[in-house]
Every structure is written in structure tokens, then in C-alpha cells.
XYZ file of C-alpha atoms in Angstrom:
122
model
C 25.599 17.725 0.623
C 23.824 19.587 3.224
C 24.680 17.681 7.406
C 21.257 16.322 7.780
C 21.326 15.025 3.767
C 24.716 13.492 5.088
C 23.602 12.104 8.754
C 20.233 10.464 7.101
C 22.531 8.998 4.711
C 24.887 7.441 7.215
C 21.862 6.004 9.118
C 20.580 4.484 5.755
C 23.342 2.912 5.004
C 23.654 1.822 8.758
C 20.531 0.317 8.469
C 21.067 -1.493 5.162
C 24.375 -3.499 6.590
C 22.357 -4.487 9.880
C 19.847 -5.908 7.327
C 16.572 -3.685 8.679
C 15.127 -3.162 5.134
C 15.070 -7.095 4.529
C 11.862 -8.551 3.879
C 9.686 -5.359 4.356
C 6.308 -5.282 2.732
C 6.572 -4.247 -0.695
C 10.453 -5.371 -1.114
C 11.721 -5.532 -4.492
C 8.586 -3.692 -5.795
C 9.075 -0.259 -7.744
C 7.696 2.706 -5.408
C 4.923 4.412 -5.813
C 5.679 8.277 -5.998
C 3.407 11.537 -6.290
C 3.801 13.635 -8.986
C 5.362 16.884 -7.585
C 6.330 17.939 -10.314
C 3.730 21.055 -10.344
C 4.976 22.247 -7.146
C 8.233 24.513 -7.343
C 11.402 22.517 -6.302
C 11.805 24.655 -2.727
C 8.397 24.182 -1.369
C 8.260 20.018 -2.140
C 9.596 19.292 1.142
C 7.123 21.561 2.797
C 4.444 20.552 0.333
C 4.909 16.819 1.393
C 5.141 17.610 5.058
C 1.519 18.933 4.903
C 0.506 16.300 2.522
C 1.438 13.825 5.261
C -0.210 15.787 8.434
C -3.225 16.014 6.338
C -3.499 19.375 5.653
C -5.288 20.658 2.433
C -5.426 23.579 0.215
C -8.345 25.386 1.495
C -10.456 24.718 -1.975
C -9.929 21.077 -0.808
C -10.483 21.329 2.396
C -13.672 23.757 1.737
C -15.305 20.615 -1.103
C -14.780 18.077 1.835
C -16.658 20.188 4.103
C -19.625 20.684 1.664
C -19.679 16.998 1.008
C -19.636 16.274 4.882
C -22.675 18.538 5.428
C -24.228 17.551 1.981
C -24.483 13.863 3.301
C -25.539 15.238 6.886
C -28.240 16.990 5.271
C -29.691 13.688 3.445
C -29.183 11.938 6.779
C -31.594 14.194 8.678
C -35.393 15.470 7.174
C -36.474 18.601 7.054
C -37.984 19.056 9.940
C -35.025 18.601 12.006
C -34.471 21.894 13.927
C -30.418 21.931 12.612
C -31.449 21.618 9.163
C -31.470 24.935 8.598
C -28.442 26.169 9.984
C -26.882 22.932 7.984
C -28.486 24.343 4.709
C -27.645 27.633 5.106
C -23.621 26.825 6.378
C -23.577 24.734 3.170
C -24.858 27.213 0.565
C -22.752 29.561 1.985
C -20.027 26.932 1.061
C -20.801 26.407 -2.141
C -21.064 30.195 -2.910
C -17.095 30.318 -1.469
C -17.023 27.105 -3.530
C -18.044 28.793 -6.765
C -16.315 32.199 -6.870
C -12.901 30.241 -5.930
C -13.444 28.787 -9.549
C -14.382 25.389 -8.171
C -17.356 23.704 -10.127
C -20.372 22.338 -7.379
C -21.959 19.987 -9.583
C -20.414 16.864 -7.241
C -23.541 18.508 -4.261
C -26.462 18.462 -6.784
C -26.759 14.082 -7.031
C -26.316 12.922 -9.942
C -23.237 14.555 -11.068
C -21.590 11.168 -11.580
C -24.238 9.285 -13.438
C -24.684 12.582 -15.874
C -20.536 11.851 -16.436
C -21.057 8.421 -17.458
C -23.964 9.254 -20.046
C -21.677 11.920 -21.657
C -18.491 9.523 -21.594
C -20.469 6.553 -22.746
C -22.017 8.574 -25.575
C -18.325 9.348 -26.768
């Protein structure tokens, strides 16, 4: 066992006999893990350290954007002097978007009531 695996586990079980994990939230209840399973064992710890400052894979990080500017660009008309710069930043996205492999149907409306026709027809 590596010394930090060994000094957490000292605090741990420091903490146990002082009684600091009684009557959290959530006591007694299974946890609730992600599924690393897809990510090779000696990048998890990294994997989860980016997870938790928020950091995304830039295909993530590129579908947010295009949903943040798709939604600014219903919020504001057309005559709007940023419109255009919005429309053209975010088909310039979804260009990135597409050759990266990543499907843009979720920008073009009703993406998600086209899914439910096709699942409730099945």
C-alpha cells in the first residue's frame, strides 16, 4: 500500500472510532458509483478529478456550447444586431460538431418528439 493509500486509511479509521460518519445523509444506503469501467485503470483517478472540477471532453463541452447559443438565439429575433455573429459562432459549432462524429439533430427542435414517435411505434 502506497503512504497516502496508508495515511487516508489511518484518518478513516480515525474518523470512524470518533463516530464522524454517524448519522450522515444517506447512512446505511448502498452508494451510488459511476461506471469507470471504460476508462483505463491509471487515468480513473485523473478522470474523476476532472469529472469533479467540471471539466469535459471537448465534444461535450463543444454540444453544451451549441445548446447555450441555440437557446440564446431563440431568446433574441432576428433583428437583433448579435444575431448574426450568434448564428454564424454556432454553425461553425455544429460543423466542428459534425466532423468530430457527433450527431446535431438535439439543435434542429424537435429531435426529442421525432424519438418518441419512433420508440412509441416500436
Amino acid at each position: 500500500m502506497l503512504l497516502l493509500d496508508q495515511w487516508a486509511e489511518r484518518h478513516i479509521l480515525d474518523a470512524q472510532r470518533k463516530g464522524e460518519f454517524d448519522s450522515l445523509p444517506g447512512e446505511g444506503a448502498p452508494l451510488v458509483l459511476d461506471d469507470d469501467s471504460f476508462i483505463p485503470t491509471e487515468l480513473r483517478a485523473a478522470g474523476r478529478l476532472l469529472k469533479n472540477a467540471g471539466c469535459l471532453p471537448p465534444e461535450l463541452q463543444q454540444r453544451k456550447d451549441a445548446i447555450e447559443l441555440n437557446e440564446l438565439l431563440r431568446s433574441i429575433n432576428q433583428g437583433h444586431p448579435d444575431y448574426p455573429a450568434v448564428r454564424k459562432k454556432l454553425t461553425l459549432l455544429e460543423l466542428k460538431l459534425q466532423q468530430a462524429g457527433v450527431n446535431t439533430d438535439f439543435l434542429h427542435g424537435d429531435y426529442a418528439d421525432r424519438l418518441l414517435q419512433k420508440i412509441e411505434k416500436e
